Amino acid sequence: MDIDYIVAHIPMFGKAASLTISLALAGILLSLLIGLVCALVRYFHVPVLHRIVGGYIELSRNTPLMIQLFFLYYGLTRVGIMLEGVTCAIVGLAFLGGGYMAEAIRSGLEAVGRAQIESGLSIGLSRPQLIRYVVLPQAMAVAVPAIAANTIFLIKETSVFSIIALPDLMYVAKDLMKEGHSNESNLMLVVSYLILILPVSLFFTVLERRMRRAGLGS
Amino acid sequence: MLDSVASIFLSGRNMSRLMEGLAVTLEISVISVVLSMLLGIFVGLAMTSRNRLVLAGTRIYLEIIRVMPILVLLFLFYYSLSKIWGINLSAMSVAILVFTLWGTAEMADLVRGAITSMPRHQRESGRAIGLTESQINRYIIIPQAVRRLLPGVINLTTRMIKTTPFVFFINVPDLVKVGQQIVEITGMRNAMASFWVYGLIFLIYFIICYPISCFSVYLERKWES
């Protein structure tokens, strides 16, 4: 183990990690947005859209991100859709995550009792008000553990971005391995991902505990 | 268009090579899933033990595996650990080893969940009507635990199948790797190769995983009522 080598390459890994973080952040936020919209469409059985969303959810949940990226990045350019690496990564992650988040949020929505909705309607709330003040707060509280698991899953999935030539952590590590420093770069890799994922994991543990204390939906 | 598609898949041994790649993908999936299920049951039982050392050990194992991306584990085992331990493992064995380590951890957690969520009165009622401990396990605990377990296990199976493309990174000649090689060769004379080949691989994964997912939903619905 060459400590000097590791120290010399910390900035390189830092830069790669910041790329991973920004791609993951953008992808996960978009996933949540797509997931929320899809879950609401499914929950309220919006005609036509409901079927399209159902198909999308199945497609995104039953195919690997890596193949989605290969298709987006290398396949679609052939039919005239050019996506830049960064865009492609975010679109791919959001496509995958959207399906997972939709299922997580939908299970939360389904946990909200019919009586809640009927009570809301009977006191004269409009549909948007009903969603905003009655359904979503309760549904989100139930969905937090699933959303947490999905978030961590998506962060881990970002590790494949090097296949579309993005200089992320795996990309840098692979480069250093070519120079014959596989042990050092693997150590850096493990430490980098620990630094990335452990705080997120801890944050969700605390959040889940707080949500449970609120006793919503129970 | 049809001509161009035909020229990609029918030229040379392209289609049979893709099928060979698919066989490798399926081999890794089946072996790791089966091993994970078996080992996971034992580790899961260990996780319900009262021995603190066993509890701490299994907990640490689960958390480490959970936090690390599978790709990092593959790199670690393929490029470093085999050297440090002085064992020369083929890429294929490393893939199966890593997937089994991960699958066992996830399976163990499912087993633990299924057992600990079992209400205590189930066992106590069994005792009250005079069943022996092994009868209680055989007729009361295990059938219920299996029901709770199955949807999660099926879900884990599709997750493991969907993770197999990662073996591409350690040069296992799986479906994805073969696909990429075909794109590289055929792509020079047929620009649409990447579209059709990656499109087909996308479809193959969907055709494998979708029925399995449907089965899980079906079981959940059936047992709910």
Short mmCIF file of C-alpha atoms in Angstrom, two decimals:
data_model
loop_
_atom_site.label_atom_id
_atom_site.label_comp_id
_atom_site.label_asym_id
_atom_site.label_seq_id
_atom_site.Cartn_x
_atom_site.Cartn_y
_atom_site.Cartn_z
CA MET A 1 0.00 0.00 0.00
CA ASP A 2 1.50 3.30 -1.16
CA ILE A 3 0.25 6.05 1.16
CA ASP A 4 1.89 8.88 -0.79
CA TYR A 5 0.17 7.70 -3.92
CA ILE A 6 -3.18 7.78 -2.16
CA VAL A 7 -2.61 11.28 -0.75
CA ALA A 8 -1.52 12.56 -4.15
CA HIS A 9 -4.74 11.33 -5.73
CA ILE A 10 -7.21 12.55 -3.12
CA PRO A 11 -8.13 15.68 -5.16
CA MET A 12 -8.82 13.49 -8.19
CA PHE A 13 -11.23 11.32 -6.21
CA GLY A 14 -12.75 14.43 -4.66
CA LYS A 15 -13.54 15.81 -8.09
CA ALA A 16 -14.98 12.48 -9.24
CA ALA A 17 -17.07 12.22 -6.07
CA SER A 18 -18.49 15.69 -6.61
CA LEU A 19 -19.59 14.64 -10.11
CA THR A 20 -21.22 11.53 -8.67
CA ILE A 21 -22.96 13.63 -6.01
CA SER A 22 -24.34 16.20 -8.44
CA LEU A 23 -25.56 13.54 -10.91
CA ALA A 24 -27.13 11.52 -8.09
CA LEU A 25 -28.78 14.60 -6.60
CA ALA A 26 -30.26 15.72 -9.91
CA GLY A 27 -31.36 12.20 -10.81
CA ILE A 28 -32.93 11.49 -7.42
CA LEU A 29 -34.81 14.81 -7.24
CA LEU A 30 -36.19 14.20 -10.74
CA SER A 31 -37.07 10.61 -9.75
CA LEU A 32 -39.07 11.89 -6.79
CA LEU A 33 -40.91 14.36 -9.01
CA ILE A 34 -41.65 11.76 -11.69
CA GLY A 35 -42.56 9.24 -9.01
CA LEU A 36 -44.97 11.64 -7.32
CA VAL A 37 -46.73 12.54 -10.56
CA CYS A 38 -46.94 8.89 -11.67
CA ALA A 39 -48.18 7.75 -8.28
CA LEU A 40 -50.93 10.39 -8.28
CA VAL A 41 -51.92 9.46 -11.84
CA ARG A 42 -52.18 5.80 -10.80
CA TYR A 43 -53.92 6.61 -7.53
CA PHE A 44 -56.64 8.74 -9.11
CA HIS A 45 -56.99 6.48 -12.17
CA VAL A 46 -56.56 9.35 -14.60
CA PRO A 47 -57.93 7.95 -17.89
CA VAL A 48 -55.41 6.92 -20.60
CA LEU A 49 -52.46 8.40 -18.68
CA HIS A 50 -53.00 5.77 -16.02
CA ARG A 51 -52.20 3.01 -18.53
CA ILE A 52 -49.17 4.78 -20.00
CA VAL A 53 -47.75 5.38 -16.53
CA GLY A 54 -48.36 1.73 -15.64
CA GLY A 55 -46.36 0.64 -18.67
CA TYR A 56 -43.56 3.06 -17.86
CA ILE A 57 -43.31 1.83 -14.26
CA GLU A 58 -43.06 -1.81 -15.36
CA LEU A 59 -40.49 -0.98 -18.04
CA SER A 60 -38.25 1.03 -15.73
CA ARG A 61 -38.47 -1.42 -12.84
CA ASN A 62 -37.77 -4.52 -14.91
CA THR A 63 -34.68 -3.44 -16.84
CA PRO A 64 -31.17 -2.64 -15.58
CA LEU A 65 -29.92 0.96 -15.53
CA MET A 66 -26.79 -0.06 -17.40
CA ILE A 67 -28.78 -1.24 -20.41
CA GLN A 68 -31.00 1.82 -20.26
CA LEU A 69 -27.88 3.98 -20.40
CA PHE A 70 -26.33 1.97 -23.23
CA PHE A 71 -29.53 2.37 -25.21
CA LEU A 72 -29.92 6.08 -24.43
CA TYR A 73 -26.30 6.95 -25.09
CA TYR A 74 -25.24 4.67 -27.94
CA GLY A 75 -28.57 3.52 -29.38
CA LEU A 76 -30.62 6.68 -29.60
CA THR A 77 -27.92 8.73 -31.33
CA ARG A 78 -28.58 6.49 -34.34
CA VAL A 79 -32.16 7.66 -34.62
CA GLY A 80 -31.16 11.29 -34.26
CA ILE A 81 -31.52 11.80 -30.51
CA MET A 82 -28.18 13.03 -29.25
CA LEU A 83 -27.77 13.19 -25.50
CA GLU A 84 -24.67 14.52 -23.82
CA GLY A 85 -23.08 12.22 -21.23
CA VAL A 86 -24.26 14.24 -18.24
CA THR A 87 -27.80 14.63 -19.58
CA CYS A 88 -27.90 10.97 -20.44
CA ALA A 89 -26.84 9.96 -16.92
CA ILE A 90 -29.48 12.16 -15.29
CA VAL A 91 -32.21 11.07 -17.72
CA GLY A 92 -31.27 7.41 -17.20
CA LEU A 93 -31.22 7.67 -13.42
CA ALA A 94 -34.52 9.57 -13.41
CA PHE A 95 -36.11 7.03 -15.78
CA LEU A 96 -35.08 4.18 -13.50
CA GLY A 97 -35.75 5.99 -10.23
CA GLY A 98 -39.10 7.39 -11.34
CA GLY A 99 -40.58 3.90 -11.53
CA TYR A 100 -39.22 2.89 -8.13
CA MET A 101 -40.30 6.13 -6.45
CA ALA A 102 -43.76 5.87 -8.03
CA GLU A 103 -44.25 2.46 -6.42
CA ALA A 104 -42.94 3.69 -3.07
CA ILE A 105 -45.23 6.73 -3.04
CA ARG A 106 -48.20 4.72 -4.34
CA SER A 107 -47.89 2.26 -1.46
CA GLY A 108 -47.94 5.31 0.82
CA LEU A 109 -51.02 6.72 -0.89
CA GLU A 110 -52.83 3.41 -0.61
CA ALA A 111 -52.18 3.38 3.11
CA VAL A 112 -54.27 6.55 3.48
CA GLY A 113 -57.76 5.44 4.46
CA ARG A 114 -60.77 6.15 2.27
CA ALA A 115 -62.39 7.78 5.29
CA GLN A 116 -59.68 10.44 5.23
CA ILE A 117 -60.55 11.38 1.66
CA GLU A 118 -64.27 11.30 2.23
CA SER A 119 -63.92 13.42 5.36
CA GLY A 120 -61.83 15.92 3.42
CA LEU A 121 -64.41 16.11 0.63
CA SER A 122 -67.25 16.45 3.11
CA ILE A 123 -65.72 19.50 4.77
CA GLY A 124 -65.54 21.07 1.33
CA LEU A 125 -61.85 20.76 0.38
CA SER A 126 -61.08 20.98 -3.31
CA ARG A 127 -59.17 18.11 -4.88
CA PRO A 128 -55.80 19.93 -4.88
CA GLN A 129 -56.36 20.95 -1.26
CA LEU A 130 -57.26 17.39 -0.40
CA ILE A 131 -54.04 16.11 -1.93
CA ARG A 132 -51.90 18.85 -0.45
CA TYR A 133 -53.22 18.87 3.13
CA VAL A 134 -54.76 15.45 3.76
CA VAL A 135 -53.41 12.75 1.48
CA LEU A 136 -49.76 13.62 0.82
CA PRO A 137 -48.60 14.35 4.38
CA GLN A 138 -49.87 10.97 5.55
CA ALA A 139 -48.76 9.10 2.43
CA MET A 140 -45.24 10.53 2.52
CA ALA A 141 -44.80 9.54 6.16
CA VAL A 142 -45.68 5.94 5.28
CA ALA A 143 -43.50 6.02 2.15
CA VAL A 144 -40.32 7.31 3.85
CA PRO A 145 -38.66 3.92 4.46
CA ALA A 146 -39.23 2.87 0.83
CA ILE A 147 -38.06 6.24 -0.48
CA ALA A 148 -34.96 5.94 1.70
CA ALA A 149 -34.15 2.49 0.36
CA ASN A 150 -34.66 3.73 -3.21
CA THR A 151 -32.44 6.76 -2.66
CA ILE A 152 -29.57 4.63 -1.42
CA PHE A 153 -30.16 2.15 -4.23
CA LEU A 154 -30.00 4.99 -6.79
CA ILE A 155 -26.79 6.42 -5.32
CA LYS A 156 -25.23 2.97 -5.61
CA GLU A 157 -26.49 2.65 -9.18
CA THR A 158 -24.58 5.81 -10.17
CA SER A 159 -21.48 3.62 -10.09
CA VAL A 160 -22.17 2.52 -13.69
CA PHE A 161 -21.91 6.00 -15.20
CA SER A 162 -18.37 5.35 -16.41
CA ILE A 163 -19.81 3.22 -19.25
CA ILE A 164 -20.98 6.43 -20.91
CA ALA A 165 -17.53 7.95 -20.44
CA LEU A 166 -18.30 10.12 -17.41
CA PRO A 167 -15.27 10.64 -15.14
CA ASP A 168 -16.93 9.40 -11.96
CA LEU A 169 -15.36 7.45 -9.07
CA MET A 170 -15.29 4.11 -10.90
CA TYR A 171 -13.77 5.76 -13.96
CA VAL A 172 -10.93 7.31 -11.96
CA ALA A 173 -10.36 4.08 -10.07
CA LYS A 174 -10.16 2.11 -13.31
CA ASP A 175 -7.64 4.61 -14.67
CA LEU A 176 -5.38 4.21 -11.66
CA MET A 177 -5.68 0.44 -11.88
CA LYS A 178 -4.21 0.60 -15.34
CA GLU A 179 -1.13 2.20 -13.75
CA GLY A 180 -0.86 -0.88 -11.53
CA HIS A 181 -2.23 0.61 -8.32
CA SER A 182 -5.31 -1.54 -7.91
CA ASN A 183 -5.08 -1.88 -4.11
CA GLU A 184 -4.71 1.84 -3.54
CA SER A 185 -7.48 2.80 -5.91
CA ASN A 186 -9.81 0.16 -4.50
CA LEU A 187 -9.22 1.49 -0.99
CA MET A 188 -9.99 5.01 -2.22
CA LEU A 189 -13.10 3.71 -3.90
CA VAL A 190 -14.41 2.03 -0.75
CA VAL A 191 -13.66 5.08 1.40
CA SER A 192 -15.24 7.47 -1.12
CA TYR A 193 -18.49 5.51 -1.30
CA LEU A 194 -18.58 5.16 2.49
CA ILE A 195 -18.28 8.95 2.78
CA LEU A 196 -21.03 9.37 0.18
CA ILE A 197 -23.54 6.81 1.40
CA LEU A 198 -23.15 6.51 5.19
CA PRO A 199 -24.42 10.06 5.96
CA VAL A 200 -27.44 9.49 3.71
CA SER A 201 -28.14 6.17 5.40
CA LEU A 202 -27.85 7.77 8.88
CA PHE A 203 -30.04 10.70 7.86
CA PHE A 204 -32.83 8.36 6.79
CA THR A 205 -32.52 6.27 9.94
CA VAL A 206 -33.09 9.42 12.02
CA LEU A 207 -35.90 10.59 9.72
CA GLU A 208 -37.69 7.25 9.93
CA ARG A 209 -37.49 7.33 13.71
CA ARG A 210 -38.96 10.83 13.80
CA MET A 211 -41.74 9.91 11.42
CA ARG A 212 -42.64 6.95 13.58
CA ARG A 213 -42.79 9.17 16.63
CA ALA A 214 -45.29 11.38 14.82
CA GLY A 215 -47.54 8.33 14.75
CA LEU A 216 -49.09 9.32 11.45
CA GLY A 217 -51.39 6.84 9.85
CA SER A 218 -51.33 4.46 12.76
CA MET B 1 -35.13 -1.18 -42.15
CA LEU B 2 -35.88 -4.88 -41.87
CA ASP B 3 -32.85 -5.62 -44.03
CA SER B 4 -30.60 -3.65 -41.74
CA VAL B 5 -31.93 -5.45 -38.67
CA ALA B 6 -31.53 -8.82 -40.37
CA SER B 7 -27.99 -8.01 -41.43
CA ILE B 8 -27.01 -7.31 -37.81
CA PHE B 9 -28.46 -10.39 -36.21
CA LEU B 10 -28.11 -12.90 -39.02
CA SER B 11 -24.61 -12.11 -40.15
CA GLY B 12 -21.84 -14.34 -38.87
CA ARG B 13 -22.54 -15.96 -35.54
CA ASN B 14 -24.01 -12.82 -34.01
CA MET B 15 -27.30 -14.30 -32.85
CA SER B 16 -25.78 -17.48 -31.45
CA ARG B 17 -23.09 -15.43 -29.69
CA LEU B 18 -25.77 -13.28 -28.08
CA MET B 19 -27.48 -16.44 -26.89
CA GLU B 20 -24.18 -17.69 -25.46
CA GLY B 21 -23.90 -14.38 -23.62
CA LEU B 22 -27.43 -14.79 -22.35
CA ALA B 23 -26.53 -18.28 -21.10
CA VAL B 24 -23.62 -16.81 -19.11
CA THR B 25 -25.91 -14.15 -17.65
CA LEU B 26 -28.48 -16.78 -16.68
CA GLU B 27 -25.84 -19.09 -15.25
CA ILE B 28 -24.51 -16.37 -12.96
CA SER B 29 -28.06 -15.39 -11.95
CA VAL B 30 -29.30 -18.90 -11.21
CA ILE B 31 -26.23 -20.06 -9.28
CA SER B 32 -26.02 -16.89 -7.17
CA VAL B 33 -29.76 -16.77 -6.50
CA VAL B 34 -29.91 -20.42 -5.39
CA LEU B 35 -26.79 -20.13 -3.21
CA SER B 36 -28.06 -16.87 -1.67
CA MET B 37 -31.42 -18.37 -0.79
CA LEU B 38 -29.84 -21.36 0.96
CA LEU B 39 -27.10 -19.45 2.78
CA GLY B 40 -29.49 -16.58 3.53
CA ILE B 41 -31.81 -18.86 5.50
CA PHE B 42 -28.96 -19.89 7.80
CA VAL B 43 -27.58 -16.38 8.23
CA GLY B 44 -31.14 -15.09 8.76
CA LEU B 45 -31.71 -17.65 11.51
CA ALA B 46 -28.38 -16.60 13.05
CA MET B 47 -29.65 -13.00 13.04
CA THR B 48 -32.50 -13.98 15.36
CA SER B 49 -30.08 -15.57 17.82
CA ARG B 50 -29.65 -14.16 21.33
CA ASN B 51 -25.87 -14.40 21.16
CA ARG B 52 -24.55 -10.83 21.00
CA LEU B 53 -21.40 -11.76 19.16
CA VAL B 54 -23.38 -13.51 16.41
CA LEU B 55 -25.80 -10.58 16.25
CA ALA B 56 -23.00 -8.01 15.95
CA GLY B 57 -21.16 -10.08 13.36
CA THR B 58 -24.16 -10.58 11.09
CA ARG B 59 -25.21 -6.95 11.52
CA ILE B 60 -21.79 -5.66 10.44
CA TYR B 61 -21.77 -8.05 7.47
CA LEU B 62 -25.22 -6.85 6.38
CA GLU B 63 -24.39 -3.14 6.75
CA ILE B 64 -21.08 -3.37 4.86
CA ILE B 65 -22.70 -5.22 1.97
CA ARG B 66 -25.65 -2.82 1.94
CA VAL B 67 -23.58 0.36 1.84
CA MET B 68 -21.12 -0.67 -0.88
CA PRO B 69 -22.21 -0.53 -4.51
CA ILE B 70 -22.03 -4.02 -6.03
CA LEU B 71 -19.66 -2.69 -8.65
CA VAL B 72 -17.18 -1.63 -5.97
CA LEU B 73 -17.40 -5.10 -4.43
CA LEU B 74 -16.72 -6.65 -7.83
CA PHE B 75 -13.66 -4.43 -8.30
CA LEU B 76 -12.47 -5.15 -4.79
CA PHE B 77 -12.69 -8.91 -5.15
CA TYR B 78 -11.47 -9.08 -8.72
CA TYR B 79 -8.55 -6.68 -8.65
CA SER B 80 -7.43 -6.62 -5.00
CA LEU B 81 -8.58 -9.37 -2.69
CA SER B 82 -7.66 -12.19 -5.01
CA LYS B 83 -4.14 -10.76 -5.12
CA ILE B 84 -3.90 -10.11 -1.39
CA TRP B 85 -5.15 -13.59 -0.56
CA GLY B 86 -3.12 -15.07 -3.36
CA ILE B 87 -6.10 -16.88 -4.86
CA ASN B 88 -6.57 -16.62 -8.57
CA LEU B 89 -10.28 -16.55 -9.21
CA SER B 90 -11.78 -16.35 -12.67
CA ALA B 91 -13.97 -13.33 -13.40
CA MET B 92 -16.97 -15.62 -13.48
CA SER B 93 -16.24 -17.05 -10.01
CA VAL B 94 -15.70 -13.55 -8.63
CA ALA B 95 -19.06 -12.51 -10.08
CA ILE B 96 -20.84 -15.47 -8.47
CA LEU B 97 -18.98 -14.95 -5.18
CA VAL B 98 -19.88 -11.25 -4.96
CA PHE B 99 -23.52 -11.74 -6.00
CA THR B 100 -23.86 -14.56 -3.47
CA LEU B 101 -22.34 -12.46 -0.68
CA TRP B 102 -24.78 -9.68 -1.47
CA GLY B 103 -27.79 -11.93 -2.05
CA THR B 104 -27.13 -13.84 1.18
CA ALA B 105 -27.10 -10.60 3.17
CA GLU B 106 -30.38 -9.41 1.63
CA MET B 107 -32.00 -12.84 1.96
CA ALA B 108 -30.89 -13.09 5.59
CA ASP B 109 -32.53 -9.76 6.34
CA LEU B 110 -35.77 -10.96 4.71
CA VAL B 111 -35.68 -14.18 6.76
CA ARG B 112 -34.99 -12.24 9.93
CA GLY B 113 -37.89 -9.91 9.16
CA ALA B 114 -40.27 -12.80 8.47
CA ILE B 115 -39.36 -14.53 11.73
CA THR B 116 -39.32 -11.53 14.04
CA SER B 117 -42.59 -10.17 12.67
CA MET B 118 -44.32 -13.41 13.68
CA PRO B 119 -46.55 -12.66 16.67
CA ARG B 120 -45.44 -14.46 19.82
CA HIS B 121 -48.94 -15.81 20.49
CA GLN B 122 -48.61 -18.10 17.45
CA ARG B 123 -45.95 -20.16 19.18
CA GLU B 124 -47.66 -19.89 22.56
CA SER B 125 -51.00 -21.05 21.19
CA GLY B 126 -49.24 -24.00 19.61
CA ARG B 127 -47.78 -24.92 22.99
CA ALA B 128 -51.15 -24.47 24.67
CA ILE B 129 -52.81 -27.05 22.44
CA GLY B 130 -49.96 -29.44 23.19
CA LEU B 131 -47.89 -29.40 20.00
CA THR B 132 -44.21 -30.20 20.29
CA GLU B 133 -41.68 -27.53 19.31
CA SER B 134 -40.90 -29.25 16.01
CA GLN B 135 -44.61 -29.57 15.22
CA ILE B 136 -45.06 -25.87 15.97
CA ASN B 137 -42.26 -25.03 13.55
CA ARG B 138 -43.50 -27.45 10.92
CA TYR B 139 -47.20 -26.59 10.95
CA ILE B 140 -47.43 -23.04 12.31
CA ILE B 141 -44.26 -20.99 12.02
CA ILE B 142 -42.68 -22.12 8.74
CA PRO B 143 -45.82 -21.98 6.53
CA GLN B 144 -46.56 -18.44 7.70
CA ALA B 145 -42.95 -17.33 7.43
CA VAL B 146 -42.74 -18.62 3.85
CA ARG B 147 -45.80 -16.59 2.89
CA ARG B 148 -44.31 -13.44 4.33
CA LEU B 149 -40.99 -14.21 2.72
CA LEU B 150 -41.90 -15.12 -0.83
CA PRO B 151 -42.77 -11.74 -2.37
CA GLY B 152 -39.53 -10.29 -0.99
CA VAL B 153 -37.51 -13.25 -2.23
CA ILE B 154 -38.94 -12.93 -5.73
CA ASN B 155 -38.21 -9.23 -5.68
CA LEU B 156 -34.63 -9.97 -4.64
CA THR B 157 -34.33 -12.46 -7.50
CA THR B 158 -35.21 -9.85 -10.12
CA ARG B 159 -32.89 -7.36 -8.44
CA MET B 160 -30.06 -9.86 -8.71
CA ILE B 161 -30.83 -10.55 -12.36
CA LYS B 162 -30.90 -6.82 -13.07
CA THR B 163 -27.50 -6.43 -11.41
CA THR B 164 -25.80 -9.05 -13.60
CA PRO B 165 -24.84 -6.50 -16.32
CA PHE B 166 -22.22 -5.25 -13.82
CA VAL B 167 -20.06 -8.28 -14.63
CA PHE B 168 -19.33 -6.44 -17.89
CA PHE B 169 -16.82 -4.38 -15.87
CA ILE B 170 -14.70 -7.40 -14.97
CA ASN B 171 -14.84 -8.73 -18.52
CA VAL B 172 -17.18 -11.68 -18.07
CA PRO B 173 -18.53 -12.51 -21.56
CA ASP B 174 -22.15 -11.94 -20.54
CA LEU B 175 -25.03 -10.72 -22.68
CA VAL B 176 -23.95 -7.09 -22.40
CA LYS B 177 -20.30 -7.71 -23.18
CA VAL B 178 -21.15 -9.81 -26.23
CA GLY B 179 -23.63 -7.15 -27.31
CA GLN B 180 -20.96 -4.48 -27.08
CA GLN B 181 -18.53 -6.57 -29.10
CA ILE B 182 -21.14 -7.11 -31.80
CA VAL B 183 -21.87 -3.37 -31.87
CA GLU B 184 -18.17 -2.63 -32.25
CA ILE B 185 -17.73 -5.01 -35.15
CA THR B 186 -21.06 -4.64 -36.96
CA GLY B 187 -21.33 -0.92 -36.20
CA MET B 188 -18.65 -0.11 -38.78
CA ARG B 189 -20.81 -1.16 -41.69
CA ASN B 190 -24.23 -0.79 -40.09
CA ALA B 191 -24.75 2.41 -38.13
CA MET B 192 -28.00 1.20 -36.60
CA ALA B 193 -26.30 -1.72 -34.84
CA SER B 194 -26.11 -0.05 -31.42
CA PHE B 195 -29.81 0.84 -31.53
CA TRP B 196 -30.99 -2.67 -32.35
CA VAL B 197 -28.51 -4.65 -30.27
CA TYR B 198 -28.93 -2.61 -27.08
CA GLY B 199 -32.65 -2.43 -27.78
CA LEU B 200 -32.80 -6.23 -27.96
CA ILE B 201 -30.81 -6.64 -24.74
CA PHE B 202 -33.16 -4.17 -23.04
CA LEU B 203 -36.09 -6.28 -24.24
CA ILE B 204 -34.48 -9.57 -23.13
CA TYR B 205 -34.01 -8.28 -19.59
CA PHE B 206 -37.61 -7.09 -19.56
CA ILE B 207 -38.91 -10.43 -20.84
CA ILE B 208 -37.01 -12.24 -18.08
CA CYS B 209 -37.83 -9.91 -15.19
CA TYR B 210 -41.41 -8.85 -15.93
CA PRO B 211 -43.08 -12.28 -15.50
CA ILE B 212 -41.16 -12.80 -12.25
CA SER B 213 -42.36 -9.43 -10.93
CA CYS B 214 -45.92 -10.25 -11.98
CA PHE B 215 -45.73 -13.52 -10.07
CA SER B 216 -44.75 -11.66 -6.91
CA VAL B 217 -47.68 -9.25 -7.26
CA TYR B 218 -49.99 -12.21 -7.91
CA LEU B 219 -48.84 -14.01 -4.76
CA GLU B 220 -49.23 -10.90 -2.65
CA ARG B 221 -52.80 -10.36 -3.89
CA LYS B 222 -53.70 -14.00 -3.48
CA TRP B 223 -52.47 -14.19 0.10
CA GLU B 224 -53.89 -10.86 1.12
CA SER B 225 -57.47 -12.03 0.62
#
